[in-house]
PDB file of C-alpha atoms and ligand atoms in Angstrom:
ATOM      1  CA  MET A   6      23.109  16.133  -3.272  1.00 45.00           C
ATOM      2  CA  THR A   7      20.588  16.991  -0.586  1.00 46.00           C
ATOM      3  CA  GLY A   8      17.908  19.634  -0.400  1.00 44.00           C
ATOM      4  CA  THR A   9      16.917  19.252  -4.038  1.00 48.00           C
ATOM      5  CA  LYS A  10      13.727  19.846  -5.930  1.00 57.00           C
ATOM      6  CA  GLY A  11      10.654  21.246  -4.188  1.00 73.00           C
ATOM      7  CA  GLY A  12       7.560  19.835  -5.764  1.00 90.00           C
ATOM      8  CA  GLY A  13       6.126  16.607  -4.484  1.00 95.00           C
ATOM      9  CA  GLU A  14       2.656  18.020  -3.880  1.00 97.00           C
ATOM     10  CA  VAL A  15      -0.125  15.504  -3.830  1.00 97.00           C
ATOM     11  CA  SER A  16      -3.750  16.332  -4.451  1.00 98.00           C
ATOM     12  CA  ILE A  17      -6.476  13.773  -3.890  1.00 98.00           C
ATOM     13  CA  ARG A  18     -10.048  14.579  -4.927  1.00 98.00           C
ATOM     14  CA  ASP A  19     -13.161  12.492  -4.285  1.00 97.00           C
ATOM     15  CA  LEU A  20     -11.121   9.328  -4.359  1.00 97.00           C
ATOM     16  CA  SER A  21     -13.106   6.107  -4.077  1.00 96.00           C
ATOM     17  CA  LYS A  22     -12.025   2.517  -4.277  1.00 96.00           C
ATOM     18  CA  SER A  23     -13.869  -0.711  -3.676  1.00 96.00           C
ATOM     19  CA  PHE A  24     -13.009  -4.355  -4.160  1.00 95.00           C
ATOM     20  CA  THR A  25     -15.174  -7.299  -5.035  1.00 93.00           C
ATOM     21  CA  LEU A  26     -14.765  -9.932  -2.376  1.00 88.00           C
ATOM     22  CA  GLY A  27     -16.732 -13.169  -2.594  1.00 90.00           C
ATOM     23  CA  GLY A  28     -19.235 -11.557  -4.960  1.00 91.00           C
ATOM     24  CA  ARG A  29     -19.777  -8.607  -2.619  1.00 93.00           C
ATOM     25  CA  GLN A  30     -18.692  -5.025  -3.153  1.00 91.00           C
ATOM     26  CA  LEU A  31     -16.446  -3.848  -0.375  1.00 90.00           C
ATOM     27  CA  ALA A  32     -16.068  -0.070  -0.244  1.00 91.00           C
ATOM     28  CA  VAL A  33     -12.577   0.662   1.068  1.00 93.00           C
ATOM     29  CA  LEU A  34     -12.015   4.354   0.356  1.00 95.00           C
ATOM     30  CA  ARG A  35     -14.965   6.710   0.000  1.00 93.00           C
ATOM     31  CA  THR A  36     -14.679  10.148  -1.560  1.00 94.00           C
ATOM     32  CA  LEU A  37     -11.433  10.966   0.143  1.00 96.00           C
ATOM     33  CA  ASN A  38     -10.115  14.511  -0.239  1.00 97.00           C
ATOM     34  CA  LEU A  39      -6.623  15.439   0.804  1.00 97.00           C
ATOM     35  CA  ASP A  40      -3.734  17.695  -0.122  1.00 98.00           C
ATOM     36  CA  VAL A  41      -0.210  16.795   0.868  1.00 98.00           C
ATOM     37  CA  ARG A  42       2.113  19.773   0.837  1.00 97.00           C
ATOM     38  CA  SER A  43       5.521  19.793  -0.748  1.00 97.00           C
ATOM     39  CA  GLY A  44       8.034  18.522   1.800  1.00 96.00           C
ATOM     40  CA  GLU A  45       5.370  17.514   4.295  1.00 97.00           C
ATOM     41  CA  CYS A  46       5.440  14.319   6.335  1.00 98.00           C
ATOM     42  CA  LEU A  47       1.926  12.878   6.327  1.00 98.00           C
ATOM     43  CA  VAL A  48       1.372   9.729   8.352  1.00 98.00           C
ATOM     44  CA  ILE A  49      -1.649   7.503   7.748  1.00 98.00           C
ATOM     45  CA  VAL A  50      -3.117   5.443  10.564  1.00 97.00           C
ATOM     46  CA  GLY A  51      -6.296   3.413  10.793  1.00 95.00           C
ATOM     47  CA  ALA A  52      -7.623   0.022  11.803  1.00 93.00           C
ATOM     48  CA  SER A  53      -6.518  -3.066   9.919  1.00 92.00           C
ATOM     49  CA  GLY A  54      -8.460  -3.211   6.678  1.00 92.00           C
ATOM     50  CA  SER A  55      -9.274   0.516   6.688  1.00 93.00           C
ATOM     51  CA  GLY A  56      -7.512   0.983   3.343  1.00 95.00           C
ATOM     52  CA  LYS A  57      -4.085   2.378   4.274  1.00 96.00           C
ATOM     53  CA  THR A  58      -2.136   0.136   1.920  1.00 96.00           C
ATOM     54  CA  THR A  59      -4.756   0.603  -0.775  1.00 97.00           C
ATOM     55  CA  LEU A  60      -4.389   4.377  -0.564  1.00 97.00           C
ATOM     56  CA  LEU A  61      -0.610   4.149  -0.705  1.00 97.00           C
ATOM     57  CA  ARG A  62      -0.762   1.792  -3.688  1.00 97.00           C
ATOM     58  CA  ILE A  63      -3.039   4.203  -5.515  1.00 97.00           C
ATOM     59  CA  LEU A  64      -0.572   7.040  -4.835  1.00 97.00           C
ATOM     60  CA  ALA A  65       2.253   4.796  -6.048  1.00 96.00           C
ATOM     61  CA  GLY A  66       0.331   4.085  -9.244  1.00 96.00           C
ATOM     62  CA  LEU A  67       0.242   0.363  -8.484  1.00 96.00           C
ATOM     63  CA  GLU A  68      -3.537   0.330  -8.122  1.00 96.00           C
ATOM     64  CA  ALA A  69      -6.216   2.242 -10.017  1.00 96.00           C
ATOM     65  CA  ALA A  70      -8.973   4.137  -8.214  1.00 96.00           C
ATOM     66  CA  ASP A  71     -12.627   3.583  -9.138  1.00 97.00           C
ATOM     67  CA  SER A  72     -13.311   7.285  -9.281  1.00 97.00           C
ATOM     68  CA  GLY A  73     -11.807  10.582  -8.262  1.00 97.00           C
ATOM     69  CA  ARG A  74      -8.489  12.151  -9.094  1.00 96.00           C
ATOM     70  CA  VAL A  75      -4.961  11.927  -7.808  1.00 97.00           C
ATOM     71  CA  ALA A  76      -2.419  14.417  -9.072  1.00 97.00           C
ATOM     72  CA  ILE A  77       1.251  14.983  -8.286  1.00 96.00           C
ATOM     73  CA  ASP A  78       2.408  18.541  -8.867  1.00 95.00           C
ATOM     74  CA  GLY A  79      -0.747  19.063 -10.904  1.00 95.00           C
ATOM     75  CA  LYS A  80      -0.192  16.032 -13.126  1.00 95.00           C
ATOM     76  CA  PRO A  81      -2.654  13.127 -12.929  1.00 95.00           C
ATOM     77  CA  VAL A  82      -1.097   9.910 -11.642  1.00 95.00           C
ATOM     78  CA  ASP A  83      -0.999   7.283 -14.348  1.00 92.00           C
ATOM     79  CA  GLY A  84       0.994   4.249 -13.272  1.00 93.00           C
ATOM     80  CA  VAL A  85       4.315   4.378 -11.463  1.00 92.00           C
ATOM     81  CA  GLY A  86       6.567   7.376 -11.930  1.00 90.00           C
ATOM     82  CA  ALA A  87      10.167   8.353 -11.321  1.00 88.00           C
ATOM     83  CA  GLU A  88       9.151  11.154  -8.923  1.00 93.00           C
ATOM     84  CA  ARG A  89       7.761   8.555  -6.487  1.00 95.00           C
ATOM     85  CA  ALA A  90       9.577   5.768  -4.638  1.00 94.00           C
ATOM     86  CA  VAL A  91       7.949   3.112  -2.480  1.00 94.00           C
ATOM     87  CA  ILE A  92       9.367   1.478   0.639  1.00 94.00           C
ATOM     88  CA  PHE A  93       7.562  -1.672   1.757  1.00 89.00           C
ATOM     89  CA  GLN A  94       7.568  -3.442   5.090  1.00 86.00           C
ATOM     90  CA  GLU A  95      10.090  -5.965   3.780  1.00 89.00           C
ATOM     91  CA  PRO A  96      12.963  -4.409   1.845  1.00 91.00           C
ATOM     92  CA  ARG A  97      12.939  -7.066  -0.923  1.00 92.00           C
ATOM     93  CA  LEU A  98      16.642  -6.816  -1.709  1.00 96.00           C
ATOM     94  CA  LEU A  99      18.179  -8.778  -4.546  1.00 97.00           C
ATOM     95  CA  PRO A 100      20.153 -11.538  -2.772  1.00 97.00           C
ATOM     96  CA  TRP A 101      22.797 -11.867  -5.478  1.00 98.00           C
ATOM     97  CA  LEU A 102      23.779  -8.191  -5.311  1.00 98.00           C
ATOM     98  CA  THR A 103      25.795  -6.460  -2.610  1.00 98.00           C
ATOM     99  CA  VAL A 104      24.418  -3.515  -0.655  1.00 98.00           C
ATOM    100  CA  LEU A 105      26.101  -1.216  -3.168  1.00 98.00           C
ATOM    101  CA  GLY A 106      24.689  -3.199  -6.071  1.00 98.00           C
ATOM    102  CA  ASN A 107      21.175  -3.145  -4.621  1.00 98.00           C
ATOM    103  CA  VAL A 108      21.223   0.584  -3.958  1.00 97.00           C
ATOM    104  CA  ALA A 109      22.746   1.453  -7.347  1.00 97.00           C
ATOM    105  CA  PHE A 110      20.374  -0.876  -9.185  1.00 95.00           C
ATOM    106  CA  GLY A 111      17.500   1.587  -9.557  1.00 90.00           C
ATOM    107  CA  LEU A 112      19.738   4.116 -11.282  1.00 93.00           C
ATOM    108  CA  GLU A 113      21.453   1.529 -13.454  1.00 95.00           C
ATOM    109  CA  VAL A 114      18.139   0.265 -14.834  1.00 92.00           C
ATOM    110  CA  ARG A 115      17.372   3.874 -15.711  1.00 91.00           C
ATOM    111  CA  GLY A 116      20.486   3.977 -17.834  1.00 94.00           C
ATOM    112  CA  VAL A 117      22.799   5.852 -15.450  1.00 96.00           C
ATOM    113  CA  ALA A 118      26.439   4.815 -15.992  1.00 97.00           C
ATOM    114  CA  LYS A 119      27.623   2.311 -13.389  1.00 96.00           C
ATOM    115  CA  ALA A 120      30.301   4.570 -11.899  1.00 97.00           C
ATOM    116  CA  ASP A 121      27.868   7.468 -11.473  1.00 97.00           C
ATOM    117  CA  ALA A 122      25.173   5.189 -10.073  1.00 97.00           C
ATOM    118  CA  GLU A 123      27.606   3.754  -7.563  1.00 97.00           C
ATOM    119  CA  GLU A 124      28.860   7.147  -6.493  1.00 97.00           C
ATOM    120  CA  LYS A 125      25.350   8.295  -5.731  1.00 96.00           C
ATOM    121  CA  ALA A 126      24.564   4.955  -4.092  1.00 97.00           C
ATOM    122  CA  ARG A 127      27.552   5.340  -1.764  1.00 97.00           C
ATOM    123  CA  PHE A 128      26.310   8.749  -0.674  1.00 95.00           C
ATOM    124  CA  TYR A 129      22.953   7.326   0.386  1.00 94.00           C
ATOM    125  CA  ILE A 130      24.479   4.195   1.918  1.00 96.00           C
ATOM    126  CA  ALA A 131      26.536   6.529   4.108  1.00 93.00           C
ATOM    127  CA  LEU A 132      23.447   8.626   4.859  1.00 89.00           C
ATOM    128  CA  VAL A 133      21.721   5.573   6.341  1.00 89.00           C
ATOM    129  CA  GLY A 134      24.864   4.695   8.285  1.00 90.00           C
ATOM    130  CA  LEU A 135      25.981   1.633   6.352  1.00 95.00           C
ATOM    131  CA  ALA A 136      29.184   2.855   4.671  1.00 97.00           C
ATOM    132  CA  GLU A 137      31.123  -0.075   6.096  1.00 98.00           C
ATOM    133  CA  PHE A 138      28.659  -2.584   4.700  1.00 98.00           C
ATOM    134  CA  ALA A 139      28.606  -1.507   1.061  1.00 98.00           C
ATOM    135  CA  ASP A 140      30.165  -4.802  -0.018  1.00 98.00           C
ATOM    136  CA  ALA A 141      28.050  -7.044   2.209  1.00 98.00           C
ATOM    137  CA  PHE A 142      25.308  -9.243   0.808  1.00 98.00           C
ATOM    138  CA  PRO A 143      21.694  -9.041   2.057  1.00 97.00           C
ATOM    139  CA  ARG A 144      21.986 -12.360   3.937  1.00 97.00           C
ATOM    140  CA  GLN A 145      24.767 -10.822   6.033  1.00 97.00           C
ATOM    141  CA  LEU A 146      22.571  -7.969   7.313  1.00 96.00           C
ATOM    142  CA  SER A 147      20.238  -7.661  10.271  1.00 93.00           C
ATOM    143  CA  GLY A 148      16.588  -6.791   9.658  1.00 90.00           C
ATOM    144  CA  GLY A 149      17.129  -3.141  10.553  1.00 90.00           C
ATOM    145  CA  MET A 150      20.176  -2.891   8.326  1.00 94.00           C
ATOM    146  CA  ALA A 151      18.319  -4.470   5.411  1.00 95.00           C
ATOM    147  CA  GLN A 152      15.512  -1.983   5.860  1.00 92.00           C
ATOM    148  CA  ARG A 153      18.047   0.870   5.831  1.00 93.00           C
ATOM    149  CA  VAL A 154      19.369  -0.476   2.529  1.00 96.00           C
ATOM    150  CA  GLY A 155      15.794  -0.347   1.244  1.00 95.00           C
ATOM    151  CA  ILE A 156      15.552   3.283   2.318  1.00 93.00           C
ATOM    152  CA  ALA A 157      18.895   4.119   0.678  1.00 94.00           C
ATOM    153  CA  ARG A 158      17.759   2.403  -2.504  1.00 95.00           C
ATOM    154  CA  ALA A 159      14.583   4.481  -2.597  1.00 94.00           C
ATOM    155  CA  LEU A 160      16.451   7.736  -1.903  1.00 92.00           C
ATOM    156  CA  THR A 161      19.123   7.122  -4.516  1.00 93.00           C
ATOM    157  CA  VAL A 162      16.705   7.782  -7.360  1.00 91.00           C
ATOM    158  CA  GLN A 163      15.979  11.124  -5.642  1.00 91.00           C
ATOM    159  CA  PRO A 164      12.202  10.951  -5.623  1.00 94.00           C
ATOM    160  CA  GLU A 165      10.096  13.953  -4.726  1.00 95.00           C
ATOM    161  CA  ILE A 166       7.769  11.679  -2.817  1.00 97.00           C
ATOM    162  CA  LEU A 167       8.580   8.744  -0.589  1.00 96.00           C
ATOM    163  CA  LEU A 168       5.705   6.352   0.007  1.00 97.00           C
ATOM    164  CA  LEU A 169       6.266   4.046   2.972  1.00 97.00           C
ATOM    165  CA  ASP A 170       4.014   1.183   4.049  1.00 96.00           C
ATOM    166  CA  GLU A 171       4.820   0.202   7.645  1.00 95.00           C
ATOM    167  CA  PRO A 172       8.541   0.432   6.884  1.00 93.00           C
ATOM    168  CA  LEU A 173       9.544  -0.250  10.489  1.00 93.00           C
ATOM    169  CA  GLY A 174       6.766  -2.697  11.318  1.00 91.00           C
ATOM    170  CA  ALA A 175       8.985  -5.776  11.291  1.00 87.00           C
ATOM    171  CA  LEU A 176      11.690  -4.325  13.549  1.00 86.00           C
ATOM    172  CA  ASP A 177      12.177  -4.865  17.271  1.00 87.00           C
ATOM    173  CA  ALA A 178      11.274  -1.968  19.579  1.00 90.00           C
ATOM    174  CA  MET A 179      14.806  -0.662  20.140  1.00 88.00           C
ATOM    175  CA  THR A 180      15.855  -0.777  16.501  1.00 87.00           C
ATOM    176  CA  LYS A 181      12.591   0.843  15.586  1.00 90.00           C
ATOM    177  CA  ILE A 182      13.149   3.907  17.761  1.00 93.00           C
ATOM    178  CA  GLY A 183      16.603   4.400  16.257  1.00 90.00           C
ATOM    179  CA  MET A 184      15.181   4.073  12.766  1.00 89.00           C
ATOM    180  CA  GLN A 185      12.409   6.569  13.508  1.00 94.00           C
ATOM    181  CA  GLU A 186      15.093   9.075  14.453  1.00 94.00           C
ATOM    182  CA  GLU A 187      16.964   8.311  11.247  1.00 90.00           C
ATOM    183  CA  LEU A 188      13.846   8.667   9.147  1.00 93.00           C
ATOM    184  CA  ALA A 189      13.138  12.045  10.732  1.00 95.00           C
ATOM    185  CA  ARG A 190      16.682  13.190   9.978  1.00 92.00           C
ATOM    186  CA  ILE A 191      16.665  11.868   6.413  1.00 91.00           C
ATOM    187  CA  TRP A 192      13.291  13.454   5.747  1.00 94.00           C
ATOM    188  CA  SER A 193      14.521  16.869   6.832  1.00 92.00           C
ATOM    189  CA  GLU A 194      17.889  16.573   5.080  1.00 91.00           C
ATOM    190  CA  GLU A 195      16.436  15.337   1.804  1.00 89.00           C
ATOM    191  CA  ASN A 196      13.553  17.775   1.694  1.00 91.00           C
ATOM    192  CA  VAL A 197      11.288  15.037   0.406  1.00 95.00           C
ATOM    193  CA  THR A 198       7.523  14.670   0.757  1.00 97.00           C
ATOM    194  CA  MET A 199       6.772  11.583   2.855  1.00 97.00           C
ATOM    195  CA  VAL A 200       3.516   9.683   3.003  1.00 98.00           C
ATOM    196  CA  MET A 201       3.863   6.868   5.480  1.00 98.00           C
ATOM    197  CA  VAL A 202       1.543   4.207   6.821  1.00 98.00           C
ATOM    198  CA  THR A 203       2.025   2.914  10.335  1.00 97.00           C
ATOM    199  CA  HIS A 204       0.011   1.198  13.031  1.00 94.00           C
ATOM    200  CA  ASP A 205       2.304   2.637  15.698  1.00 95.00           C
ATOM    201  CA  LEU A 206       0.655   5.769  17.072  1.00 96.00           C
ATOM    202  CA  GLU A 207       3.779   7.001  18.836  1.00 97.00           C
ATOM    203  CA  GLU A 208       5.699   6.664  15.586  1.00 97.00           C
ATOM    204  CA  ALA A 209       2.992   8.678  13.861  1.00 98.00           C
ATOM    205  CA  ILE A 210       3.345  11.546  16.321  1.00 98.00           C
ATOM    206  CA  TYR A 211       7.124  11.358  16.309  1.00 98.00           C
ATOM    207  CA  LEU A 212       7.310  11.810  12.540  1.00 98.00           C
ATOM    208  CA  ALA A 213       4.191  13.502  11.232  1.00 98.00           C
ATOM    209  CA  ASP A 214       3.356  17.073  10.376  1.00 98.00           C
ATOM    210  CA  ARG A 215      -0.169  15.757  10.070  1.00 98.00           C
ATOM    211  CA  VAL A 216      -1.769  12.430  10.858  1.00 98.00           C
ATOM    212  CA  LEU A 217      -4.548  11.138   8.615  1.00 98.00           C
ATOM    213  CA  ILE A 218      -6.892   8.766  10.414  1.00 96.00           C
ATOM    214  CA  LEU A 219      -8.840   6.546   8.060  1.00 95.00           C
ATOM    215  CA  PRO A 220     -12.306   5.677   9.364  1.00 90.00           C
ATOM    216  CA  LYS A 221     -13.012   2.180  10.547  1.00 81.00           C
ATOM    217  CA  GLU A 222     -16.737   2.397   9.940  1.00 76.00           C
ATOM    218  CA  LYS A 223     -17.343   2.617   6.245  1.00 70.00           C
ATOM    219  CA  GLY A 224     -19.732   5.530   6.668  1.00 72.00           C
ATOM    220  CA  GLY A 225     -17.206   7.482   8.741  1.00 83.00           C
ATOM    221  CA  ALA A 226     -15.067  10.348   7.569  1.00 89.00           C
ATOM    222  CA  ALA A 227     -11.295  10.543   7.515  1.00 93.00           C
ATOM    223  CA  ARG A 228      -9.794  12.931  10.079  1.00 94.00           C
ATOM    224  CA  LEU A 229      -6.633  14.991  10.039  1.00 96.00           C
ATOM    225  CA  ILE A 230      -4.664  15.966  13.108  1.00 96.00           C
ATOM    226  CA  ASP A 231      -1.980  18.643  12.992  1.00 97.00           C
ATOM    227  CA  VAL A 232       1.012  17.690  15.095  1.00 98.00           C
ATOM    228  CA  ASP A 233       2.256  21.045  16.216  1.00 97.00           C
ATOM    229  CA  LEU A 234       5.460  20.100  18.047  1.00 98.00           C
ATOM    230  CA  PRO A 235       9.044  21.281  17.587  1.00 96.00           C
ATOM    231  CA  ARG A 236      11.638  18.862  16.165  1.00 96.00           C
ATOM    232  CA  PRO A 237      13.452  16.777  17.105  1.00 94.00           C
ATOM    233  CA  ARG A 238      10.520  15.576  19.147  1.00 97.00           C
ATOM    234  CA  ASP A 239      10.618  14.430  22.703  1.00 97.00           C
ATOM    235  CA  ARG A 240       8.429  11.401  23.341  1.00 96.00           C
ATOM    236  CA  SER A 241       8.139  12.104  27.045  1.00 96.00           C
ATOM    237  CA  GLU A 242       7.078  15.727  26.687  1.00 97.00           C
ATOM    238  CA  THR A 243       3.575  16.493  27.974  1.00 98.00           C
ATOM    239  CA  ARG A 244       2.257  17.715  24.655  1.00 98.00           C
ATOM    240  CA  PHE A 245       3.617  14.642  22.852  1.00 98.00           C
ATOM    241  CA  VAL A 246       1.837  12.420  25.354  1.00 97.00           C
ATOM    242  CA  ARG A 247      -1.380  14.402  24.841  1.00 97.00           C
ATOM    243  CA  TYR A 248      -1.270  13.862  21.083  1.00 97.00           C
ATOM    244  CA  ARG A 249      -0.781  10.170  21.729  1.00 96.00           C
ATOM    245  CA  GLU A 250      -3.828  10.126  23.982  1.00 95.00           C
ATOM    246  CA  GLU A 251      -5.825  11.974  21.365  1.00 95.00           C
ATOM    247  CA  LEU A 252      -4.988   9.326  18.781  1.00 94.00           C
ATOM    248  CA  LEU A 253      -5.728   6.512  21.227  1.00 93.00           C
ATOM    249  CA  ARG A 254      -9.159   8.058  21.818  1.00 92.00           C
ATOM    250  CA  GLU A 255      -9.757   8.084  18.066  1.00 89.00           C
ATOM    251  CA  PHE A 256      -9.317   4.330  18.193  1.00 85.00           C
ATOM    252  CA  GLY A 257     -11.513   4.010  21.272  1.00 79.00           C
ATOM    253  CA  LEU A 258      -8.555   2.836  23.304  1.00 77.00           C
ATOM    254  CA  HIS A 259      -8.358   5.455  25.960  1.00 69.00           C
TER     255      HIS A 259
HETATM  256  N1  ATP D 328      -6.629  -6.911  -4.331  1.00 91.58           N
HETATM  257  C1  ATP D 328      -7.646  -6.961  -3.468  1.00 91.58           C
HETATM  258  N2  ATP D 328      -8.765  -7.677  -3.744  1.00 91.58           N
HETATM  259  C2  ATP D 328      -9.804  -7.697  -2.887  1.00 91.58           C
HETATM  260  N3  ATP D 328      -9.834  -7.042  -1.728  1.00 91.58           N
HETATM  261  C3  ATP D 328      -8.764  -6.323  -1.392  1.00 91.58           C
HETATM  262  C4  ATP D 328      -7.603  -6.235  -2.232  1.00 91.58           C
HETATM  263  N4  ATP D 328      -6.696  -5.429  -1.640  1.00 91.58           N
HETATM  264  C5  ATP D 328      -7.253  -5.044  -0.479  1.00 91.58           C
HETATM  265  N5  ATP D 328      -8.500  -5.565  -0.319  1.00 91.58           N
HETATM  266  C6  ATP D 328      -9.425  -5.327   0.796  1.00 91.58           C
HETATM  267  O1  ATP D 328      -9.453  -3.950   1.045  1.00 91.58           O
HETATM  268  C7  ATP D 328      -9.480  -3.686   2.442  1.00 91.58           C
HETATM  269  C8  ATP D 328      -8.368  -2.726   2.791  1.00 91.58           C
HETATM  270  O2  ATP D 328      -7.129  -3.372   2.598  1.00 91.58           O
HETATM  271  P1  ATP D 328      -5.754  -2.647   2.901  1.00 91.58           P
HETATM  272  O3  ATP D 328      -4.680  -3.616   2.602  1.00 91.58           O
HETATM  273  O4  ATP D 328      -5.730  -1.364   2.200  1.00 91.58           O
HETATM  274  O5  ATP D 328      -5.887  -2.393   4.468  1.00 91.58           O
HETATM  275  P2  ATP D 328      -4.833  -1.785   5.507  1.00 91.58           P
HETATM  276  O6  ATP D 328      -5.471  -0.607   6.139  1.00 91.58           O
HETATM  277  O7  ATP D 328      -3.522  -1.600   4.839  1.00 91.58           O
HETATM  278  O8  ATP D 328      -4.753  -2.957   6.601  1.00 91.58           O
HETATM  279  P3  ATP D 328      -3.490  -3.482   7.457  1.00 91.58           P
HETATM  280  O9  ATP D 328      -3.351  -2.528   8.616  1.00 91.58           O
HETATM  281  O10 ATP D 328      -3.955  -4.819   7.935  1.00 91.58           O
HETATM  282  O11 ATP D 328      -2.297  -3.541   6.570  1.00 91.58           O
HETATM  283  C9  ATP D 328      -9.415  -5.029   3.141  1.00 91.58           C
HETATM  284  O12 ATP D 328     -10.698  -5.372   3.570  1.00 91.58           O
HETATM  285  C10 ATP D 328      -8.934  -5.982   2.064  1.00 91.58           C
HETATM  286  O13 ATP D 328      -9.542  -7.239   2.222  1.00 91.58           O
HETATM  287 MG1   MG D 329      -1.631  -2.502   5.022  1.00 91.58          MG
END
């Protein structure tokens, strides 16, 4: 079931988005250009309010751009699509369904027979390490476990692109490190394109092929940093630490 597809290329051209806030135009994204390669892990960082969630929502098809183009595998994005799955900071599980029910749900609403949906769901529940909890209800799970259910649910529909908005932001530090390792493993096993927002710079370097830094100043330009480190990555390695310092400098923090 793993190592499917290929595809999952994202192309962003001259993308702009502004909001009207209290009668004033607020430019959030300005003529952004970016290509995400098939199977790449791109991590987006930037100050609060720099437009990370907005960009992810545009890629998800949940928000329309003002101008510019976004295409997936050459096809313009128009609303949500089955080749993309979104993972939010809170997993938003259905409380009346078990873990199995929640993970199978996305396939069932697409008309997949219950038995087939559940078989696939069990595979992904095992992949995120929750095989023993398939029959548990959301209220019986810890925060980290619930988030893993959310990840399994997104993977079960076998998207080409996973869009993640601070998926580990609500977790405690220890759980978070474990989940970063799991995300790295899942990403490589599933051969999926990942676009992930985080405010955790170490997490960005741990996971990313490239880090996109959105500008804080509205006149500024977005920057891309290649993270050229072997995997699995070692957080204490000199080069890892140097990348972290480079990102901190970008934020004026070092
Ligand atoms: N629906 C909306 N209506 C008006 N303004 C909005 C809307 N959505 C976002 N904004 C504005 O756009 C800007 C960028 O918001 P966005 O949520 O993309 O930031 P972010 O980088 O994800 O920040 P954070 O790190 O705090 O999550 C903010 O100034 C916000 O006020
Ligand atoms: Mg956000």
